[in-house]
Short mmCIF file of C-alpha atoms in Angstrom, two decimals:
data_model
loop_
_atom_site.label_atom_id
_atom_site.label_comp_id
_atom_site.label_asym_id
_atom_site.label_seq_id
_atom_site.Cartn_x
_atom_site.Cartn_y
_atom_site.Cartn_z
CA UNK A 255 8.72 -25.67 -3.45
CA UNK A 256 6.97 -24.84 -6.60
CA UNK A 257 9.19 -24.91 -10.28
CA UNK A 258 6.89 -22.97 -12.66
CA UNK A 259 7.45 -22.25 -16.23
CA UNK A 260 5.32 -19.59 -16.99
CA UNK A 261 4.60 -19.74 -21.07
CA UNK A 262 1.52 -19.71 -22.58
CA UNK A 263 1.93 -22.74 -24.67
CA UNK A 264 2.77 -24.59 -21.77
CA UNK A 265 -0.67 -23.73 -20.35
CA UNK A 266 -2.52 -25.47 -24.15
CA UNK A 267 -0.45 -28.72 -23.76
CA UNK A 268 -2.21 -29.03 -20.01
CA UNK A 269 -5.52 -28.54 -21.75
CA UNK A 270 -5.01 -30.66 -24.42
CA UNK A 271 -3.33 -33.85 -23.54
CA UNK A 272 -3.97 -35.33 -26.93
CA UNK A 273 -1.28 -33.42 -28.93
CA UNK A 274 1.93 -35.46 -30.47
CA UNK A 275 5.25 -35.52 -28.92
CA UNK A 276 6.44 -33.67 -31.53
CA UNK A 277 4.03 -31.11 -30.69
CA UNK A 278 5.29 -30.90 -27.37
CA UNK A 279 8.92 -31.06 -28.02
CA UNK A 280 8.52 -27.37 -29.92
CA UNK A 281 7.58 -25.88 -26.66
CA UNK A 282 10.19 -23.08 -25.86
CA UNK A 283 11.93 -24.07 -23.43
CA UNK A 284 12.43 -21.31 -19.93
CA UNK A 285 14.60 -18.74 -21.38
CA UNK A 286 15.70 -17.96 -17.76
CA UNK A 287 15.65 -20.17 -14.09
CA UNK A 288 14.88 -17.37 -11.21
CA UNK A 289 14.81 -17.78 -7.37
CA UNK A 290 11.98 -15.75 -6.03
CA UNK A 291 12.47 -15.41 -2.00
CA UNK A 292 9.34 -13.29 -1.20
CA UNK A 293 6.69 -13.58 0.91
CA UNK A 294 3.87 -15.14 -0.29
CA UNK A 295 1.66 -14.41 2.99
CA UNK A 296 1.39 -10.79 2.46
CA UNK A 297 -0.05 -8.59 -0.42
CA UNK A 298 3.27 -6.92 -0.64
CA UNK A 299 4.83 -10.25 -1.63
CA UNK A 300 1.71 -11.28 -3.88
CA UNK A 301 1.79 -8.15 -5.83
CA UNK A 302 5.22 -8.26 -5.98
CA UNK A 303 5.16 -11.27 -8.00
CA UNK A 304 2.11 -10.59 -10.10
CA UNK A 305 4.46 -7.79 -11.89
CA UNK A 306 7.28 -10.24 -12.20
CA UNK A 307 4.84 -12.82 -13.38
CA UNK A 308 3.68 -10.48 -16.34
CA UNK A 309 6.95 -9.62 -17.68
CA UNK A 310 7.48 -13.00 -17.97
CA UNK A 311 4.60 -13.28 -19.82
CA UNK A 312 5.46 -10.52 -22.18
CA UNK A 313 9.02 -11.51 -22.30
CA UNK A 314 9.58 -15.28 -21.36
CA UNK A 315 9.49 -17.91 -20.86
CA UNK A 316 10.74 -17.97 -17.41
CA UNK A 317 11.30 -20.83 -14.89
CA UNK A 318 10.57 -20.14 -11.20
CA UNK A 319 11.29 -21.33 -8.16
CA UNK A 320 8.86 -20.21 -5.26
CA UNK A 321 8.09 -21.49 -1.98
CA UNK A 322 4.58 -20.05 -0.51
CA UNK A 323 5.58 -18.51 3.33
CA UNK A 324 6.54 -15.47 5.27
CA UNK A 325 9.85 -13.48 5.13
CA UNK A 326 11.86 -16.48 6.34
CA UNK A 327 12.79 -17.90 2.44
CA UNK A 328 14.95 -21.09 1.48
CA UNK A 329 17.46 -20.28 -1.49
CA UNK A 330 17.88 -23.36 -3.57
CA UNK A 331 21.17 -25.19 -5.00
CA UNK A 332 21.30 -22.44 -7.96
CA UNK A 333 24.04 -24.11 -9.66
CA UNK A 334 22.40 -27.55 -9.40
CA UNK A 335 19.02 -26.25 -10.69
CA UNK A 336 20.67 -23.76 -13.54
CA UNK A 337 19.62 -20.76 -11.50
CA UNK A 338 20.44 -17.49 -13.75
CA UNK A 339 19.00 -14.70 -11.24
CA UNK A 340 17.47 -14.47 -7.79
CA UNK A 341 14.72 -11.66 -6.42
CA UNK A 342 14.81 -11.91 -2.48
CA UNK A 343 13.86 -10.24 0.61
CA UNK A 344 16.63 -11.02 2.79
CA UNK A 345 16.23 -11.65 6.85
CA UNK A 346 19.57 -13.00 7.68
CA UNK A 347 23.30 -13.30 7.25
CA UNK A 348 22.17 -17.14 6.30
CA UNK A 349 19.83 -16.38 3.41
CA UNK A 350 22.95 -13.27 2.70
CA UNK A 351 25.72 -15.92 2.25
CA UNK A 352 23.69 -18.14 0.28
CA UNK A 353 22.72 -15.46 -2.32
CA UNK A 354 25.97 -14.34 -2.42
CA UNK A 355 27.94 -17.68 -2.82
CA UNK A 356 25.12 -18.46 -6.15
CA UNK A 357 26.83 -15.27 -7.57
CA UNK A 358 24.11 -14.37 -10.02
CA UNK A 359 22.19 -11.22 -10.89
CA UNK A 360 20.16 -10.46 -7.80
CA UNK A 361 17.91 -7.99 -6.84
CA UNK A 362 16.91 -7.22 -3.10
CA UNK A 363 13.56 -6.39 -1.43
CA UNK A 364 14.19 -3.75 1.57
CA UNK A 365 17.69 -4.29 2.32
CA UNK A 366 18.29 -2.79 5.96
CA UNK A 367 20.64 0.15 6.73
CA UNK A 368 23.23 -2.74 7.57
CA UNK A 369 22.70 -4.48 4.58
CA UNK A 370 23.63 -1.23 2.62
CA UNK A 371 26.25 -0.06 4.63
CA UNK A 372 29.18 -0.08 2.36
CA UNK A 373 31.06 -2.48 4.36
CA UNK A 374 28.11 -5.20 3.31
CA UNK A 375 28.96 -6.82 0.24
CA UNK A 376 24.88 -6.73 0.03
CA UNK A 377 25.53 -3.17 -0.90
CA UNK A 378 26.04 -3.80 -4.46
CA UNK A 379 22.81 -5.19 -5.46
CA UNK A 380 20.27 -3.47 -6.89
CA UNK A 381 16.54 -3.05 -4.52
CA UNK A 382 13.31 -2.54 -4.70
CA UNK A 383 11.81 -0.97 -1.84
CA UNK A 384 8.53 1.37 -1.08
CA UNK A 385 9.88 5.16 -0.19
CA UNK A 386 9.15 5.30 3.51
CA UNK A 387 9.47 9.64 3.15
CA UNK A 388 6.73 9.66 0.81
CA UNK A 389 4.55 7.57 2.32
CA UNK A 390 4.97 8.63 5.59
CA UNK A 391 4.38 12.26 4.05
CA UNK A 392 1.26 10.97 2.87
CA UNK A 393 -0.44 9.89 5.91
CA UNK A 394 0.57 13.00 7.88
CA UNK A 395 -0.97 15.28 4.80
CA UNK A 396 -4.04 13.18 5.28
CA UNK A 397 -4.32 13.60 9.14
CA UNK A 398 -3.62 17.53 8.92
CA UNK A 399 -6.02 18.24 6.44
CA UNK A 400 -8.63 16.62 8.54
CA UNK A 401 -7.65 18.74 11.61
CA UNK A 402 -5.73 16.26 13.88
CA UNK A 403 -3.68 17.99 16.56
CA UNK A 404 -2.60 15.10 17.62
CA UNK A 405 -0.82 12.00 16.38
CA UNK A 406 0.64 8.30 16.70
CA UNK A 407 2.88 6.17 15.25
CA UNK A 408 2.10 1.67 15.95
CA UNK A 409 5.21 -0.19 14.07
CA UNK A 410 6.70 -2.86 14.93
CA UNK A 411 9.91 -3.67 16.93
CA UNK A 412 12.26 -5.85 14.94
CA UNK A 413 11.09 -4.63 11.26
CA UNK A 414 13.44 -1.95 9.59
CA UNK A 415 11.17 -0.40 7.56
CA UNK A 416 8.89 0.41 10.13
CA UNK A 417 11.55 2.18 11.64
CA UNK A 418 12.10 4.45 8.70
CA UNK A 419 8.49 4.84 8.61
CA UNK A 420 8.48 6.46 12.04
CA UNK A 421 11.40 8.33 11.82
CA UNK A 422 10.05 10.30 8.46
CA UNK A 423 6.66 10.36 9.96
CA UNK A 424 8.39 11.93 12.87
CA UNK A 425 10.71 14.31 10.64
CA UNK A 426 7.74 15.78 8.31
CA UNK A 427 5.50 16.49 11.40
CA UNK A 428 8.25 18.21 12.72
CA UNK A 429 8.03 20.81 9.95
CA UNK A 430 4.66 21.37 11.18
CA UNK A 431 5.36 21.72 14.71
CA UNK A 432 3.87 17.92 15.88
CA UNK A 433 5.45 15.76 17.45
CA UNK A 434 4.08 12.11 16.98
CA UNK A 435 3.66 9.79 19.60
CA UNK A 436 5.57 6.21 19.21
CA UNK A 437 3.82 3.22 20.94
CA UNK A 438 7.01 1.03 22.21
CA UNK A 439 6.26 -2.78 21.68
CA UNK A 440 6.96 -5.32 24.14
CA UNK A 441 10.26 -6.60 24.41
CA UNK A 442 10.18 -9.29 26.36
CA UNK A 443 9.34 -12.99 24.16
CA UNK A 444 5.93 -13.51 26.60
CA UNK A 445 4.34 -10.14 25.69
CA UNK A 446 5.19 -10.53 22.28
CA UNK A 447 2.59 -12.85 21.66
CA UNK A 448 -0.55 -10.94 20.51
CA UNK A 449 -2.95 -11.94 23.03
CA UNK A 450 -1.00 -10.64 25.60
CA UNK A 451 0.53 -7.70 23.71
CA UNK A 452 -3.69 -6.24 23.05
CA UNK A 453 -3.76 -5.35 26.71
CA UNK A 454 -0.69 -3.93 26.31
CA UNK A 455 -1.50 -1.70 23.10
CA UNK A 456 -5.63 -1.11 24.38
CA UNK A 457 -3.93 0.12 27.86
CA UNK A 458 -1.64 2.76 25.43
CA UNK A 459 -4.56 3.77 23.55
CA UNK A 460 -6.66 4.57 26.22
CA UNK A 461 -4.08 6.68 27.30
CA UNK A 462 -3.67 8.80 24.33
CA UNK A 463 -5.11 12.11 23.82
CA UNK A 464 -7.91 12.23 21.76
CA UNK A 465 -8.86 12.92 19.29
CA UNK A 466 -5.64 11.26 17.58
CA UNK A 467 -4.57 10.15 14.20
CA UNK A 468 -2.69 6.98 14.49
CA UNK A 469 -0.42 5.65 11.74
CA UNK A 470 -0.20 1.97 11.52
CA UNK A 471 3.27 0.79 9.78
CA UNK A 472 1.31 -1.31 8.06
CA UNK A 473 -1.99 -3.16 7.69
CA UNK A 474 -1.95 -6.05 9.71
CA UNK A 475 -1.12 -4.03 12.37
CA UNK A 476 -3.71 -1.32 11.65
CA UNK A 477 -5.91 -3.82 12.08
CA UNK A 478 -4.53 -4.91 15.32
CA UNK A 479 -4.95 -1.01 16.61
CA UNK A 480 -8.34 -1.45 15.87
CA UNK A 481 -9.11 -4.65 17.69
CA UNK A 482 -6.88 -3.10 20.72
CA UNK A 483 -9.13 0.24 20.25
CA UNK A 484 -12.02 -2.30 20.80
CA UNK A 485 -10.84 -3.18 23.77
CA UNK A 486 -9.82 -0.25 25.00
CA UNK A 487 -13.74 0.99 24.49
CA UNK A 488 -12.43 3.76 22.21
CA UNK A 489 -14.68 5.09 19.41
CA UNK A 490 -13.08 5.20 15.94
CA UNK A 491 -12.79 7.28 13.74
CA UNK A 492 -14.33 9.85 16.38
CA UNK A 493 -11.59 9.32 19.28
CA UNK A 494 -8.96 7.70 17.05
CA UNK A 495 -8.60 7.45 13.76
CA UNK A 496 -6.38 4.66 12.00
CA UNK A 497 -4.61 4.33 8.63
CA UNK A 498 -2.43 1.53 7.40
CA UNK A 499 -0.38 0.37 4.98
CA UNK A 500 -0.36 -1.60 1.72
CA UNK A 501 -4.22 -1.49 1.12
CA UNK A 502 -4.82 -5.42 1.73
CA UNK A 503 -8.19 -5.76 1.22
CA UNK A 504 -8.83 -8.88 2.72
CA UNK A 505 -7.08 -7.21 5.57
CA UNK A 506 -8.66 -3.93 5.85
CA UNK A 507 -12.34 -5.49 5.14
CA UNK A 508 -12.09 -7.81 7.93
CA UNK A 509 -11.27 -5.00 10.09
CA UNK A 510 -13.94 -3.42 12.15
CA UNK A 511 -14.64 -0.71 11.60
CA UNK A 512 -12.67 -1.19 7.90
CA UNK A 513 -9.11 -0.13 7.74
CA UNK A 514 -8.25 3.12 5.68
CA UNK A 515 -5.02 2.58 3.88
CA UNK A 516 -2.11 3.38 1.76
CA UNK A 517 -2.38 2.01 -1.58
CA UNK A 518 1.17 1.22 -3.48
CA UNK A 519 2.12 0.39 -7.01
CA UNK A 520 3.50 -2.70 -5.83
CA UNK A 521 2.63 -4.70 -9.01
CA UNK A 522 4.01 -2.36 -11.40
CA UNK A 523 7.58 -2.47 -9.10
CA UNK A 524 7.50 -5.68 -9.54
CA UNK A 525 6.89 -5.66 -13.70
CA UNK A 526 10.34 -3.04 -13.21
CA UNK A 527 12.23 -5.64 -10.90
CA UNK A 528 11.57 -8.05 -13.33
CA UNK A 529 13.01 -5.92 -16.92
CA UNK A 530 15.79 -5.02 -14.59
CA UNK A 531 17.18 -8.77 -13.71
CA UNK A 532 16.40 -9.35 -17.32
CA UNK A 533 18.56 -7.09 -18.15
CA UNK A 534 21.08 -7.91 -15.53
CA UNK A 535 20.81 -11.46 -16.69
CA UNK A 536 21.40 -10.66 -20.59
CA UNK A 537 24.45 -8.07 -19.64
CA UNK A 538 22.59 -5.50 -20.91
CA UNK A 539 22.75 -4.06 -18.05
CA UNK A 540 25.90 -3.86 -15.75
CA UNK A 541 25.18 -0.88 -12.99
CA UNK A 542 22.85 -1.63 -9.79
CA UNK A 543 19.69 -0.12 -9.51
CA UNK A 544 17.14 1.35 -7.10
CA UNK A 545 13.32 1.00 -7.35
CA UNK A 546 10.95 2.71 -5.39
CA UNK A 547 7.26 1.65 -4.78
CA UNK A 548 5.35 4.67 -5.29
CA UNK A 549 2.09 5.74 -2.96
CA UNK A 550 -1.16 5.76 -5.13
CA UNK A 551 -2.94 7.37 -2.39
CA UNK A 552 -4.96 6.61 0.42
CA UNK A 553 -7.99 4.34 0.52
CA UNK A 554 -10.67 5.84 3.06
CA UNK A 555 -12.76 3.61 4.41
CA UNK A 556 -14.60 4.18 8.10
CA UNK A 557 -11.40 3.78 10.39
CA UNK A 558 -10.57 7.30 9.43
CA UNK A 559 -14.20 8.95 8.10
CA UNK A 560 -13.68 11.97 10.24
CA UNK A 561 -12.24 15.51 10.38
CA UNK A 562 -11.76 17.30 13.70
CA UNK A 563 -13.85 20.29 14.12
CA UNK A 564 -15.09 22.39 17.28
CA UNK A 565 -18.34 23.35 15.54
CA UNK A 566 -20.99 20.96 15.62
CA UNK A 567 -23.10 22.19 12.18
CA UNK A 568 -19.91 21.71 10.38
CA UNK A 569 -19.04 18.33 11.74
CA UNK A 570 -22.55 16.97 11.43
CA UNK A 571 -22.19 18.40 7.42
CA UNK A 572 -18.79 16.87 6.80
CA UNK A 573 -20.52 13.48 8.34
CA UNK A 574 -22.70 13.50 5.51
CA UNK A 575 -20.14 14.12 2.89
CA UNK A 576 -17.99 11.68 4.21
CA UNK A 577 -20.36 8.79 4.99
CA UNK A 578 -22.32 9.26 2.05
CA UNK A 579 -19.16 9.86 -0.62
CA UNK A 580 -20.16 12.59 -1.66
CA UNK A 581 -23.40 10.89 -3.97
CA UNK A 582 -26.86 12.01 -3.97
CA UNK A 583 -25.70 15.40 -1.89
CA UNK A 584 -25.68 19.15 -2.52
CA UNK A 585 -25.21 21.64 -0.92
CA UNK A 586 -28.71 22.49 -0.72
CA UNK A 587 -29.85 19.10 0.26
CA UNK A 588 -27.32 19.26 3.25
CA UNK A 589 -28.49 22.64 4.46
CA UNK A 590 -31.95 21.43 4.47
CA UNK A 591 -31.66 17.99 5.71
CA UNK A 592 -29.53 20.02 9.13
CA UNK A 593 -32.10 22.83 9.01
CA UNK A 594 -29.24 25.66 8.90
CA UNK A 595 -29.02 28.88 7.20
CA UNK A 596 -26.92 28.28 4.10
CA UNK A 597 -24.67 31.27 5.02
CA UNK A 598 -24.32 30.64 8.25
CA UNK A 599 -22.99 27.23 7.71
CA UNK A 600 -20.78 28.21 4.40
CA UNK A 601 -19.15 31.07 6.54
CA UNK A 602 -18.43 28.76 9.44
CA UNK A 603 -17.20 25.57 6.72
CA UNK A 604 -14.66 28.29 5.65
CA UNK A 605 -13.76 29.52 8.97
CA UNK A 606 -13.22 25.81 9.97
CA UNK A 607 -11.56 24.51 7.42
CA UNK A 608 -10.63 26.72 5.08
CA UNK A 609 -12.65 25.47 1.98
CA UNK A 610 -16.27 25.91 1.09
CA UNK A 611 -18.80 22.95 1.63
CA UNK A 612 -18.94 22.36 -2.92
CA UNK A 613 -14.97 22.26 -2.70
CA UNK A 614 -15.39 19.53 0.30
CA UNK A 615 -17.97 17.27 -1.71
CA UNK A 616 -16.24 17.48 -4.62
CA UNK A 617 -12.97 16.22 -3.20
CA UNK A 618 -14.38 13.51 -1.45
CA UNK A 619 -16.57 12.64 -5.28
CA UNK A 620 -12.65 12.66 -6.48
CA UNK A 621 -10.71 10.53 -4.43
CA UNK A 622 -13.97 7.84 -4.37
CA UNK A 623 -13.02 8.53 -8.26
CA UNK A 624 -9.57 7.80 -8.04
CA UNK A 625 -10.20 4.87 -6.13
CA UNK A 626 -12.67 3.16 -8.52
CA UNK A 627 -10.46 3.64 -11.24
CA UNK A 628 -7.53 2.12 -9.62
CA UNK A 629 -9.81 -0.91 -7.70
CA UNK A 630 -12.02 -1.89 -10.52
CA UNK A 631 -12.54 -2.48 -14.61
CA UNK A 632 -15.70 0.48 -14.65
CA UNK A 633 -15.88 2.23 -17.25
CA UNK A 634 -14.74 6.11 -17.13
CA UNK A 635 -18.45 7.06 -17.22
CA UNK A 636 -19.53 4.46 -14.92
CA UNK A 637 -17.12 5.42 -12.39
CA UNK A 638 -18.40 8.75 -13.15
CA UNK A 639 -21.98 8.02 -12.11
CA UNK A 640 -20.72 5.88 -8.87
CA UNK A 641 -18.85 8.73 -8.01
CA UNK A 642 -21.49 11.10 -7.57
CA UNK A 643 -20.62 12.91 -10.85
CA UNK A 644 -23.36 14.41 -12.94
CA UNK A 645 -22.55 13.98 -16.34
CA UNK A 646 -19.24 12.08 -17.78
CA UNK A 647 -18.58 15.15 -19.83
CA UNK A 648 -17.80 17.51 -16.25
CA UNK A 649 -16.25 14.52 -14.44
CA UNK A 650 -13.54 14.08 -17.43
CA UNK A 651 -13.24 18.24 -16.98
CA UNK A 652 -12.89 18.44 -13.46
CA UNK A 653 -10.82 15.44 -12.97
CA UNK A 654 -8.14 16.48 -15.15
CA UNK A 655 -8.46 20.30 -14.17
CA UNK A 656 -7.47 18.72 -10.75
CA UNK A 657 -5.23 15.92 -11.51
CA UNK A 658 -3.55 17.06 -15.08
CA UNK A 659 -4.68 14.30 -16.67
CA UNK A 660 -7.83 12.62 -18.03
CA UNK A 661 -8.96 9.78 -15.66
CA UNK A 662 -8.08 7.07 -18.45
CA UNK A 663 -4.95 8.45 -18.54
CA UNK A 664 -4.48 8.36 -14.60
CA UNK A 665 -5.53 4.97 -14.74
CA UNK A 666 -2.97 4.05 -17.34
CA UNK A 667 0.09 5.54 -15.54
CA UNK A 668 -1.09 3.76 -11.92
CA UNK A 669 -1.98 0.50 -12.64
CA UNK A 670 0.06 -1.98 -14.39
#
């Protein structure tokens, strides 16, 4: 268990040992003593804490305790300590009663539908919690613009929000006349264990029809599809196509072929969890309140390079769009490098998809865009030139005649 103050004068007295006690004694002292009972394992968690780890920069000192781990989280003695709030995910009635007995301002990471049943005294605090409906959304939107007739949901068993990730996956597809296919886990404790589940889940994907879209609840199991797809002797993206959840990079790089993914504002939930215990804490505030994660977008990387067409001149052009981001192409140079007529292949783009071959590049030139300004500290006219874009001038114009905003200010709103 870790107890960090997080102040910045505390960090000048580590680096300089040498200053007087007196020095030291006009330190602020934590203004606040909060539990934090989230995963440390998982980027959710991480980012999660990042936010709350700001605030209290801005607007500490705080005191934390933390405990590096998985979902399973230990609440400390909060009287005993002179615990004033807790943020928690919580598994169990255990870690429930706990929280409940410290009776302090507590805010909830993805309470279950039990939990907020209004029978559960767990009902009454406020959440945080990513919006499974707009994410789920999301990833269908992606799949159907690339032409996927077909399409699967991997969760996993025992996890709630997986569940609700399904079950709007399922819903919105629904609209659209699909219906998804749900790969069942293993219920029995032996099969549970991965290396005996991968059979399992290579047998079910070699069984799929292809070509398929499958939507992985989250990353660590989109990467899991992919190993199972490996085994299975499935091509990806051309027979199946994978997208997770959370955009772990470590994750999704060590993937092979890399894992596409949802990116969420995690961070910036977590800055908002954190003003609203502090607010909670002060009496400033005295209502519960919900927070939802919201979906930045999705993060293509080669698990999901593909859209589904029947003619080959048009999928061997969107291959070169896709694999080459859209940089150093025209539609000229794409004609001539597949020795086409340029008529002949605009009319059948059209037919195929519905857009020309310029509108194609220049969405893919976007979202690598988007992506750069959200992953890295470029420059707007270095993401510009990265993106494919020929002068910073037209990228600022067509990125805000697309997005209604100028790509500073999209990077503003969406990153913390």
């Amino acid at each position: 268990m870790l107890d960090v103050a997080l102040a910045p004068m505390i960090v000048c007295a580590r680096v300089a040992p040498h200053l007087s006690l007196h020095f030291l004694s006009m330190l602020t002292p934590p203004q606040y003593r909060v539990a934090l009972l989230v995963e440390t394992a998982r980027v959710f968690g991480r980012d999660l804490l990042r936010g709350i780890a700001r605030y209290s920069h801005e607007h500490g000192p705080w005191s934390f305790h933390i405990s590096p781990g998985d979902y399973e989280q230990v609440v400390p003695k909060m009287h005993q300590w002179g615990g004033t709030g807790i943020i928690a995910r919580i598994p169990n009635q255990r870690v429930a009663a706990k929280i409940l007995e410290a009776g302090v301002p507590t805010i909830a990471v993805g309470l279950t539908d039990e939990q907020l049943s209004e029978d559960n005294p767990l009902h009454s605090l406020s959440e945080v919690s990513s919006d499974a409906a707009e994410v789920s959304r999301m990833v269908a939107d992606y799949f159907l613009e690339r032409q996927f007739r077909w399409m699967a949901y991997v969760g996993i068993g025992d996890r709630e929000w997986s569940k609700r990730r399904e079950l709007a996956f399922r819903d919105y597809l629904g609209t659209h006349g699909i219906e998804p296919i749900a790969y069942e886990p293993p219920t029995k404790p032996r099969q549970q264990v991965w290396e005996r589940e991968q059979s399992v889940l290579a047998e079910w994907i070699r069984e799929l029809p292809k070509p398929i879209g499958v939507f992985a609840c989250d990353d660590d199991r989109g990467r899991e599809v992919l190993e199972a797809c490996a085994l299975a002797g499935v091509e990806v993206p051309g027979d199946v196509a994978v997208v997770g959840v959370d955009n772990d990079k470590v994750f999704c790089d060590l993937a092979d072929p890399p894992l596409s993914s949802v990116s969420l504002n995690i961070e910036t939930a977590g800055y908002r969890a954190a003003a609203l215990l502090d607010g909670l804490m002060s009496g400033n505030i005295d209502r519960a309140q919900a927070i939802k994660v919201d979906a930045l977008g999705i993060v293509t990387r080669r698990s999901s390079e593909i859209v589904v067409v029947e003619d080959n001149d048009v999928s061997a052009a969107l291959q070169i769009i896709h694999s080459r981001q859209g940089v150093g192409i025209t539609v000229k140079s794409i004609v001539d490098e597949l020795n086409v007529s340029r008529r002949s292949l605009e009319k059948r783009f059209r037919q195929s998809l519905g857009r020309s071959i310029l509108d194609e590049v220049q969405t893919v030139r976007l979202e690598n865009s988007k992506r750069l300004l959200l992953e890295t500290t470029y420059s707007v006219s270095q993401v510009a030139r990265l993106a494919g874009f020929g002068s910073t001038g037209y990228f600022i114009q067509f990125f805000q005649c697309r997005m209604g905003c100028t790509p500073g200010a999209f990077r503003a709103d969406m990153t913390p």
